[in-house]
Short mmCIF file of C-alpha atoms and ligand atoms in Angstrom, two decimals:
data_model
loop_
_atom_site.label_atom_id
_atom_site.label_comp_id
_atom_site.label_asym_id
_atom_site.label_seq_id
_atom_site.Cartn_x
_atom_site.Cartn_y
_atom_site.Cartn_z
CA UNK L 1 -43.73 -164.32 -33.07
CA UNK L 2 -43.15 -166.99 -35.44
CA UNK L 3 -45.75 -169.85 -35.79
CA UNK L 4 -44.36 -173.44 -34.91
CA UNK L 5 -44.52 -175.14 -37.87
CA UNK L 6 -42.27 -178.33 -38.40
CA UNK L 7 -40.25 -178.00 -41.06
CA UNK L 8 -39.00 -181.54 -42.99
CA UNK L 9 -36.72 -180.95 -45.75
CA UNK L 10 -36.77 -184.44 -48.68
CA UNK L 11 -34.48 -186.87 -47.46
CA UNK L 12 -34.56 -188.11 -51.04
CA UNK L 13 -33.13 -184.90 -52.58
CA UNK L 14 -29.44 -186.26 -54.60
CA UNK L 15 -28.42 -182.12 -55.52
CA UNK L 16 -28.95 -179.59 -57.53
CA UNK L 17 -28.55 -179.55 -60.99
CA UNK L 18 -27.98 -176.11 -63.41
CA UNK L 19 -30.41 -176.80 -66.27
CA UNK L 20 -28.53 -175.48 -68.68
CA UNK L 21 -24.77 -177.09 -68.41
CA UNK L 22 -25.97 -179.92 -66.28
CA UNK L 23 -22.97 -179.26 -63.92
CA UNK L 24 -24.11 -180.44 -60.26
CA UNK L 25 -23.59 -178.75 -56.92
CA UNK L 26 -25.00 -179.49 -53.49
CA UNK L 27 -28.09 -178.54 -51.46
CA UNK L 28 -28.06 -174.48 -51.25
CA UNK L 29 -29.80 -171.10 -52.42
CA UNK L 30 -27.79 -170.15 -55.67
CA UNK L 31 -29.62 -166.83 -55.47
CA UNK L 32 -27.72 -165.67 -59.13
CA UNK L 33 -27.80 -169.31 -60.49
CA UNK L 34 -25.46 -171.80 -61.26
CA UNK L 35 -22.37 -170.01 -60.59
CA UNK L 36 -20.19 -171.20 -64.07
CA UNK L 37 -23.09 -170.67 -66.37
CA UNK L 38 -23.28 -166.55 -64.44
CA UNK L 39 -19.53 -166.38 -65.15
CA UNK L 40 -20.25 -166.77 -69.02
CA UNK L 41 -22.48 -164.27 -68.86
CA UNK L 42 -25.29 -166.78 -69.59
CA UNK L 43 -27.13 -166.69 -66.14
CA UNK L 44 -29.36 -170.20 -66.40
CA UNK L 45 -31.57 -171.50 -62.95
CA UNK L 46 -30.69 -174.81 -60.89
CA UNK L 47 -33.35 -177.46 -60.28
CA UNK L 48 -33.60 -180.56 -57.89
CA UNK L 49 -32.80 -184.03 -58.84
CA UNK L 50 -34.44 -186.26 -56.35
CA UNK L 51 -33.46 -190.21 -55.73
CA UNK L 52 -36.75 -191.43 -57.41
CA UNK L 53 -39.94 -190.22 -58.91
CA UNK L 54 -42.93 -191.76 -58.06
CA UNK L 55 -46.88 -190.78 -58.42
CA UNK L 56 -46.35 -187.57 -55.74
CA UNK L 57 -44.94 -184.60 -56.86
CA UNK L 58 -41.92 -184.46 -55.11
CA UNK L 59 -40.79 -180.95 -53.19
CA UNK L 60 -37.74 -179.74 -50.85
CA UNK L 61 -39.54 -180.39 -48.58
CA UNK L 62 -42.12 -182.54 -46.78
CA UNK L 63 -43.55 -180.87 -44.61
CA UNK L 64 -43.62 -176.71 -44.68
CA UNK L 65 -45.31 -173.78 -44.17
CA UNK L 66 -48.44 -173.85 -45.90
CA UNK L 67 -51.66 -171.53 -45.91
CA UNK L 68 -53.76 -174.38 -48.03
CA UNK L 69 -52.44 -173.39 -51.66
CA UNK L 70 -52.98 -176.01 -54.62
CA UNK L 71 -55.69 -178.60 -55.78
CA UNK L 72 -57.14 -175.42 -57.81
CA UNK L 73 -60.16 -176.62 -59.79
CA UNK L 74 -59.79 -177.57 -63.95
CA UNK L 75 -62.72 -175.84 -65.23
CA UNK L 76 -64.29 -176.93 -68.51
CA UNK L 77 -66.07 -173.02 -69.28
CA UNK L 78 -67.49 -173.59 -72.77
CA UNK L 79 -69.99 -175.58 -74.78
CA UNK L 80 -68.69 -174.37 -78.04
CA UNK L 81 -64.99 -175.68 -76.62
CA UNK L 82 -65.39 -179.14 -75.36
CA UNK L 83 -61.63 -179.78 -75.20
CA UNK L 84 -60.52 -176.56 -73.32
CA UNK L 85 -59.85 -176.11 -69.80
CA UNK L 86 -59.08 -173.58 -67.38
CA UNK L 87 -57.10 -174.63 -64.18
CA UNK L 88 -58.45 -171.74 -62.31
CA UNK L 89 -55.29 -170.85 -60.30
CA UNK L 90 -57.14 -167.38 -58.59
CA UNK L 91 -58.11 -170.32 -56.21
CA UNK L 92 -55.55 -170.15 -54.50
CA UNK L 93 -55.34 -167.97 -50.85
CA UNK L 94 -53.98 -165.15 -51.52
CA UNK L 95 -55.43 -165.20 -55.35
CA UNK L 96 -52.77 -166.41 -57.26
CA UNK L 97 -50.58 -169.52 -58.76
CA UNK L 98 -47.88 -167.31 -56.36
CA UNK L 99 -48.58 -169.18 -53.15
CA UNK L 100 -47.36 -172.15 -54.38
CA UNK L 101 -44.05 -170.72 -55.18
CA UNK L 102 -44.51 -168.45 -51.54
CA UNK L 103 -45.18 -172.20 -49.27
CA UNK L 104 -41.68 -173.47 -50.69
CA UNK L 105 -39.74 -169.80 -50.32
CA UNK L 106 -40.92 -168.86 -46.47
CA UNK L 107 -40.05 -171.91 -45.44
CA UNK L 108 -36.59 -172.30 -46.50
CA UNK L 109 -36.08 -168.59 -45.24
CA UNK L 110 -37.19 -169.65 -41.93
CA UNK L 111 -35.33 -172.70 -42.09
CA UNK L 112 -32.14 -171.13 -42.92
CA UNK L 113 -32.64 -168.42 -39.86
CA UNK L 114 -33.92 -165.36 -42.19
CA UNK L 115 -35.64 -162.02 -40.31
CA UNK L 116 -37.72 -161.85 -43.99
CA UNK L 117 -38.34 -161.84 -47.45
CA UNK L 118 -38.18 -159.36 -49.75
CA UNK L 119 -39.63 -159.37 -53.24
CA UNK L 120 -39.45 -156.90 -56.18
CA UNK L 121 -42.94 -157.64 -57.77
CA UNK L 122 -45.32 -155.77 -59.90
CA UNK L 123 -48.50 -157.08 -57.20
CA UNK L 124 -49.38 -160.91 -56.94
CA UNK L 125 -45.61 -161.83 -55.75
CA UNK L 126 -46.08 -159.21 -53.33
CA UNK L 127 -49.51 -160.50 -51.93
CA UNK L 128 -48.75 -163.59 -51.57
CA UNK L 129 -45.28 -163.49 -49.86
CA UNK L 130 -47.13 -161.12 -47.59
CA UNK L 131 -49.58 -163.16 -46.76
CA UNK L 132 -47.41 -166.12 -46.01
CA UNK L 133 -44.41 -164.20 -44.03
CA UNK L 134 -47.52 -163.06 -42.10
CA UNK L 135 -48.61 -166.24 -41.53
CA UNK L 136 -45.08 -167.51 -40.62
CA UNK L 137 -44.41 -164.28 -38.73
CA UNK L 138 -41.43 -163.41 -41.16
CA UNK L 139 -40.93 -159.84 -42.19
CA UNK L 140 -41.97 -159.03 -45.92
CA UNK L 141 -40.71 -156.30 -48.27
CA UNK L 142 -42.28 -155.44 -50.87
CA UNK L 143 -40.71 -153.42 -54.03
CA UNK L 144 -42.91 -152.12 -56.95
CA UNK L 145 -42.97 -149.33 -59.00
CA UNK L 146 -44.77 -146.50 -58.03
CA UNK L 147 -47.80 -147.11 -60.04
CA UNK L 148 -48.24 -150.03 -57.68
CA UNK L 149 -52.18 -150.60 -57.70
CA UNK L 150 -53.78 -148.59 -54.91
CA UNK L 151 -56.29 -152.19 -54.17
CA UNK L 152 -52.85 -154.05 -53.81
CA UNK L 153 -51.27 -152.06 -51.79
CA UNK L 154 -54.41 -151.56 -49.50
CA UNK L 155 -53.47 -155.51 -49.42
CA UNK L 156 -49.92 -155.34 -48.51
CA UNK L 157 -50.56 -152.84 -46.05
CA UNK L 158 -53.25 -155.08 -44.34
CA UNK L 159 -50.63 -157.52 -44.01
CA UNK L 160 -48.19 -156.03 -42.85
CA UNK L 161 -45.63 -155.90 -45.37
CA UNK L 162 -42.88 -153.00 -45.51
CA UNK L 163 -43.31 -151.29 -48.86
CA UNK L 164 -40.70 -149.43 -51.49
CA UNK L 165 -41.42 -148.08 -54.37
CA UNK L 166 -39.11 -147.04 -57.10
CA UNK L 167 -39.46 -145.16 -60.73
CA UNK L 168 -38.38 -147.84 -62.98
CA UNK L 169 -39.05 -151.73 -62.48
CA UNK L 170 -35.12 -152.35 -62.71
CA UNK L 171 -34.59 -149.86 -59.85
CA UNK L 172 -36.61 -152.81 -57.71
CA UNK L 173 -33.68 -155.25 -58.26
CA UNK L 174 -30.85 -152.60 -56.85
CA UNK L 175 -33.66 -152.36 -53.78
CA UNK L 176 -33.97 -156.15 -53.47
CA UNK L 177 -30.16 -156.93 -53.78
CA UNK L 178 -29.64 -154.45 -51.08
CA UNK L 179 -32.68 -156.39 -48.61
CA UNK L 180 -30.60 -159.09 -49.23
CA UNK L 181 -27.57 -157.94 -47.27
CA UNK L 182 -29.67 -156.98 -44.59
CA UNK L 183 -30.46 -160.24 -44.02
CA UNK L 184 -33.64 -160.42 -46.07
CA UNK L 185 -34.00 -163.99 -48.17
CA UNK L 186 -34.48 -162.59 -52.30
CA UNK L 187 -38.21 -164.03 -52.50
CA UNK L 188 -37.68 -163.10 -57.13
CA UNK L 189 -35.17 -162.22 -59.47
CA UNK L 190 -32.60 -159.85 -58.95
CA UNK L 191 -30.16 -160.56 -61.18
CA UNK L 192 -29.54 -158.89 -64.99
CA UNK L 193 -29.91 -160.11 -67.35
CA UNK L 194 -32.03 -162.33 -65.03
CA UNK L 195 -32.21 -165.77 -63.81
CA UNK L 196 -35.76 -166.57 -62.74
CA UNK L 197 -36.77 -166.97 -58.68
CA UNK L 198 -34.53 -169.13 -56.70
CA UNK L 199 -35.28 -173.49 -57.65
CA UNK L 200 -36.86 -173.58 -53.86
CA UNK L 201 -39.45 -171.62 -55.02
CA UNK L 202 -40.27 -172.79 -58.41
CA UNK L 203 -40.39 -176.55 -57.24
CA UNK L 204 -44.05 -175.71 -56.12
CA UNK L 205 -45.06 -175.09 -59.65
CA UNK L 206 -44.33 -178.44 -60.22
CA UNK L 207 -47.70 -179.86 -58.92
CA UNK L 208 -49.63 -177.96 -61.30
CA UNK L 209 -48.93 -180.96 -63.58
CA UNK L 210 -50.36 -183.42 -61.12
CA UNK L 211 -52.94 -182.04 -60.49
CA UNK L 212 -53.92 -181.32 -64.23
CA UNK L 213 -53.22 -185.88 -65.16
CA UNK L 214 -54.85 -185.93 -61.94
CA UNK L 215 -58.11 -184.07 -63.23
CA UNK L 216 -58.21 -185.49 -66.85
CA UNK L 217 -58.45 -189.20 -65.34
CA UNK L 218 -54.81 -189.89 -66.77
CA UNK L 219 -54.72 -188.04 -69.64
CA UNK L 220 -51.79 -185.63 -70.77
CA UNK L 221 -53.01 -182.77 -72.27
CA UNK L 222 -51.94 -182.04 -75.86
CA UNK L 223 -51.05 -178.42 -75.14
CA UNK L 224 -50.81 -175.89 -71.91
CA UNK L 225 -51.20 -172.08 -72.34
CA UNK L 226 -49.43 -170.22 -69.40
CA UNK L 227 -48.91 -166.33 -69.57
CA UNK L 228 -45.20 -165.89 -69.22
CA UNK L 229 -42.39 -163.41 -69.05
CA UNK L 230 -39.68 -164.59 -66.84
CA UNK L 231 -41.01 -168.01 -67.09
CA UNK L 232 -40.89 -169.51 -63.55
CA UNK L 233 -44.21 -171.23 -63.77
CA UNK L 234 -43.88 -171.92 -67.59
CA UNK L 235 -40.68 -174.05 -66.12
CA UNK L 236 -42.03 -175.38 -62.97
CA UNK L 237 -45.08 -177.06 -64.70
CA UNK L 238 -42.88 -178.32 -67.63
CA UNK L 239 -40.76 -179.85 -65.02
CA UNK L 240 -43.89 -181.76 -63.60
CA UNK L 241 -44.82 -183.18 -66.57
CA UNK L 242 -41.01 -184.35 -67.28
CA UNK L 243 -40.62 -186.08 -63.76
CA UNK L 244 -44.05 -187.53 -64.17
CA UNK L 245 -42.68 -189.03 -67.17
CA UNK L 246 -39.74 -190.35 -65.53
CA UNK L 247 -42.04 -192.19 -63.19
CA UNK L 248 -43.87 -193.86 -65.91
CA UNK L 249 -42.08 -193.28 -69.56
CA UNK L 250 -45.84 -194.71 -70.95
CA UNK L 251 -47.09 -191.01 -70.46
CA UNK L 252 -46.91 -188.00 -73.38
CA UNK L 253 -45.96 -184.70 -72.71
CA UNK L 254 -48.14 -182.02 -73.85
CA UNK L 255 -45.94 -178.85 -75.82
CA UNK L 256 -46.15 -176.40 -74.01
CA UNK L 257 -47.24 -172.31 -74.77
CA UNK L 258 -46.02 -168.92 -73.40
CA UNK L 259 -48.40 -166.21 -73.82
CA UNK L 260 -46.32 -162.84 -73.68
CA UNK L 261 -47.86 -159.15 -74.62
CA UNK L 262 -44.91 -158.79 -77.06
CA UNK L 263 -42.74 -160.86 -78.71
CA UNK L 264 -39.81 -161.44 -76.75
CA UNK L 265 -39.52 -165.38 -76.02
CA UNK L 266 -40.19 -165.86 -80.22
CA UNK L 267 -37.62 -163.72 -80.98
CA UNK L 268 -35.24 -165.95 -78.66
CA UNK L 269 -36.31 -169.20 -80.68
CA UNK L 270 -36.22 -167.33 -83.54
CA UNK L 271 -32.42 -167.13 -83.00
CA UNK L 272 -31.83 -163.87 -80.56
CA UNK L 273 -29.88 -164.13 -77.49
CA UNK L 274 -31.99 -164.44 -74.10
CA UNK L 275 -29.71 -162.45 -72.37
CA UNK L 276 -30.89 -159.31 -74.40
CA UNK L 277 -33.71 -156.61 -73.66
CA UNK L 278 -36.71 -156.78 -75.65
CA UNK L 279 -38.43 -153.34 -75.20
CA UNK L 280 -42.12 -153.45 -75.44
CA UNK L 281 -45.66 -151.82 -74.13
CA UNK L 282 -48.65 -153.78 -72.38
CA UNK L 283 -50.96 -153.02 -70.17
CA UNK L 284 -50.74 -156.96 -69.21
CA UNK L 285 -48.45 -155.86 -65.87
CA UNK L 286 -47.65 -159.49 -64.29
CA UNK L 287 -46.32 -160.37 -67.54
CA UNK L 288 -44.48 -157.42 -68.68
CA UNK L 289 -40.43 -156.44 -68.23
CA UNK L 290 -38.46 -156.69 -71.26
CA UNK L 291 -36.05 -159.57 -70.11
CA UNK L 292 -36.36 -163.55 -70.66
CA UNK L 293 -34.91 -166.10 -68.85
CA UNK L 294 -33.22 -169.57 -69.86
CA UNK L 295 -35.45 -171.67 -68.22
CA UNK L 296 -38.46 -170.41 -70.05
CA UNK L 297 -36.49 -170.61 -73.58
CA UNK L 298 -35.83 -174.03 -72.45
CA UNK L 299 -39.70 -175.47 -71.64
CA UNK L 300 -40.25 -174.11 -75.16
CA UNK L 301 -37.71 -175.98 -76.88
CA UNK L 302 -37.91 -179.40 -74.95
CA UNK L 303 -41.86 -179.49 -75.34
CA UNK L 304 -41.88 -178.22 -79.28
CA UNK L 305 -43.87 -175.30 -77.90
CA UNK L 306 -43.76 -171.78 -79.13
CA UNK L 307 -44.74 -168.35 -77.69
CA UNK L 308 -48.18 -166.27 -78.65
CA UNK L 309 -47.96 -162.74 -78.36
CA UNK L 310 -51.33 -161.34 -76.81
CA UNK L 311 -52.37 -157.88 -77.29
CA UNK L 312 -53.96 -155.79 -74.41
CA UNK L 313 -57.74 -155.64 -76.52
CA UNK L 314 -57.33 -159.89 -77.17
CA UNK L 315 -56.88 -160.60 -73.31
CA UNK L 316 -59.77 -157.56 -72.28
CA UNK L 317 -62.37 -159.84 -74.96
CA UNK L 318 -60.99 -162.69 -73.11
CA UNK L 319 -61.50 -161.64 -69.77
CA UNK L 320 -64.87 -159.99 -70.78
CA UNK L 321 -65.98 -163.82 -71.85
CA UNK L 322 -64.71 -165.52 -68.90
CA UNK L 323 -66.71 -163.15 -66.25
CA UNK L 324 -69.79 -163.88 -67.94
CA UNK L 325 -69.68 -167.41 -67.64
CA UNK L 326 -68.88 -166.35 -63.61
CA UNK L 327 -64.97 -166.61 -63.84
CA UNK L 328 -62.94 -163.47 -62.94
CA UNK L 329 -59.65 -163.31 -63.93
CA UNK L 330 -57.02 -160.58 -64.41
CA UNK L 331 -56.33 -159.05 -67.45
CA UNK L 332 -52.57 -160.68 -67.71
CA UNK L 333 -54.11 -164.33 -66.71
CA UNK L 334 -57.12 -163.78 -69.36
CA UNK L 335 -54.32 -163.70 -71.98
CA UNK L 336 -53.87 -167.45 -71.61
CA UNK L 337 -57.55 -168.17 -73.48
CA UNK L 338 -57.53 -164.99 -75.63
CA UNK L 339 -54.59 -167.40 -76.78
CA UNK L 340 -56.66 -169.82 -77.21
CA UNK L 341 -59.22 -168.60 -79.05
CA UNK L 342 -56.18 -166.99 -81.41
CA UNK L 343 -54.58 -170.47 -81.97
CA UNK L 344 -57.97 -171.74 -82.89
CA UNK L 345 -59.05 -169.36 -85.07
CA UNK L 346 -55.13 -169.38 -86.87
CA UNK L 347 -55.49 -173.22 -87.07
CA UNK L 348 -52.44 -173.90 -84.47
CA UNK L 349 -54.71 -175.30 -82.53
CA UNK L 350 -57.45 -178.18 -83.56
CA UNK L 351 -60.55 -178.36 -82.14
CA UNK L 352 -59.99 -182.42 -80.85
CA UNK L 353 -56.76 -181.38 -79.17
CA UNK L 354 -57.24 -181.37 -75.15
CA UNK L 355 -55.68 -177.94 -73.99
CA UNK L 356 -55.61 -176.27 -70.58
CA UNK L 357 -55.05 -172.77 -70.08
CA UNK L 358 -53.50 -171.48 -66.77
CA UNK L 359 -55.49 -169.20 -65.44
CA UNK L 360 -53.01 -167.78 -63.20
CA UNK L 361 -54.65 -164.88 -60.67
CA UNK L 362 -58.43 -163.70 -59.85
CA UNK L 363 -59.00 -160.59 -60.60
CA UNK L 364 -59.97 -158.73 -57.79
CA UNK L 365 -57.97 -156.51 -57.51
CA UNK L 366 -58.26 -155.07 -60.70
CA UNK L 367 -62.49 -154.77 -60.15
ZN1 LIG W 401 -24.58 -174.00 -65.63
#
């Protein structure tokens, strides 16, 4: 039974843009990207260009299917760091930044007539699609490898969610593509060398910037940490802060940080291809795979930011320090301060600049 939820698409969306060779195309899913930059064999995501930019972050849509996600608190969490934040992200209802990416993605698959989604994830994609598709009485499948965390799939199970697990993480996509024909809507990547999730969904991670001006009184923060791999929020929130900017040019931009377990997105600015794999260990699992995507390379270079490579013992210490002052995240979230504390101990960081580190999922599960 699916809930009765209007469903109000922008009237001030103008089309879709690819961000990397600015060619335009209308209104639609562009599961694989913009379809020129694919055909060069340098896959690169779409975004929205809207009429007009104003002080609300604007979406697809204006009114959709939404379980309460967002307006996550910005923590300060230390005396000894006056100028750090945390914008505590495991606030939101299924646990992670995820749901805003899951409010914009169920409802265009119910708008556009979908039976489900289907999501190859390695646990908070999972939950949180779940939990909304529930919610929206869509079908959800779920794809993970099979050392899936017993606690998250306890989860998925509770909601409800079809599950398939594979032996590698690229056998997911092959399982995802083929959900797709059956007439499930692609809720991540699927594509390789990959893309990033479909623009619908990564529109919601827009707000995080709001919300973060919002919470410093006006003020841009100098710098924003955000664990990364195939970049979707990394983008999203860099794309907040730009259409802010558009709405009043007065504002900065803050550069912005990827926090990966090895170094894959340096190696890009270093001068490496993205489309390459950049093989690697971590026990940091929603922000390992050995791909990159464009639109991470690309919030890197527009904001003069860089990438941090965190180490599995440097986001445990960070975690460790965080649930003692009563804030639980996950290990791959944690590796957003370990960064911090890195960068200030290296220097990269000075102790008057205003950061914020996304802290991206609670750790629950992981307890
Ligand atoms: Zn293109």
């Amino acid at each position: 039974m699916r809930l009765a939820l209007p469903i109000k698409p922008n009237g001030k969306i103008k089309y879709l843009q690819c961000i990397r060779c600015g060619e335009t195309y209308p209104v639609d899913d562009y599961f694989e990207g913009c379809p020129k930059c694919r055909d060069e064999g340098k896959p690169a995501n779409l975004t929205f260009v809207y009429a007009e930019y104003g002080k609300e972050c604007p979406l697809p849509y204006d009114s959709y299917s939404s379980l309460g996600e967002g307006n996550t608190p910005l923590l300060p969490v230390f005396d000894e760091f006056p100028s750090f934040y945390l914008k505590y992200e495991g606030r939101n209802p299924s646990g992670s930044h995820k749901d805003r990416m899951s409010a914009m993605i169920v409802t265009r698959a119910a708008e556009k007539g979908y039976e489900g989604v289907a999501v190859a994830t390695s646990g908070n994609a999972g939950l949180s699609l779940a939990s909304y598709c529930a919610y929206f009485g869509l079908k959800c499948a779920v794809i993970a490898t099979k050392d899936l965390n017993p606690q998250v799939r306890r989860f998925l199970e509770a909601y409800g969610a079809e599950i398939h697990l594979t032996d590698t993480p690229m056998e997911r996509w092959e399982i995802l593509k083929r959900k797709k024909e059956e007439g499930f809507y692609p809720g991540s990547n699927y594509s390789n060398p990959p893309v990033g999730t479909v623009h619908f969904g990564v529109q919601g991670y827009k707000a995080v910037a709001y919300e973060i001006v919002g919470q410093l009184k006006g003020t841009v923060p100098d710098k924003v940490l955000v664990p990364a791999s195939r970049g979707d929020l990394l983008w999203g929130v860099w794309l907040g802060f730009k259409e802010m900017k558009q709405a009043d040019p007065s504002l900065a931009l803050p550069a912005m940080i990827a926090c990966e377990p090895f170094a894959r997105l340096s190696r890009v600015l270093d001068g490496e291809d993205y489309t390459r794999s950049f093989p690697g260990e971590t026990a940091l699992k929603s922000i390992d795979g050995t791909t990159v995507t464009y639109q991470a390379v690309k919030a890197l270079r527009e904001s003069n930011g860089f990438a941090v490579e965190i180490s599995n013992e440097e986001a445990e210490a960070a975690r460790k320090e965080l649930a003692k002052r009563g804030i639980l995240l996950e290990l791959s979230s944690a590796a957003s301060y370990g960064a911090y504390k890195k960068l200030r101990k290296n220097g990269a960081v000075g102790e008057e600049e205003v950061v914020v580190a996304i802290g991206t999922s609670s750790g629950f599960v992981e307890i």
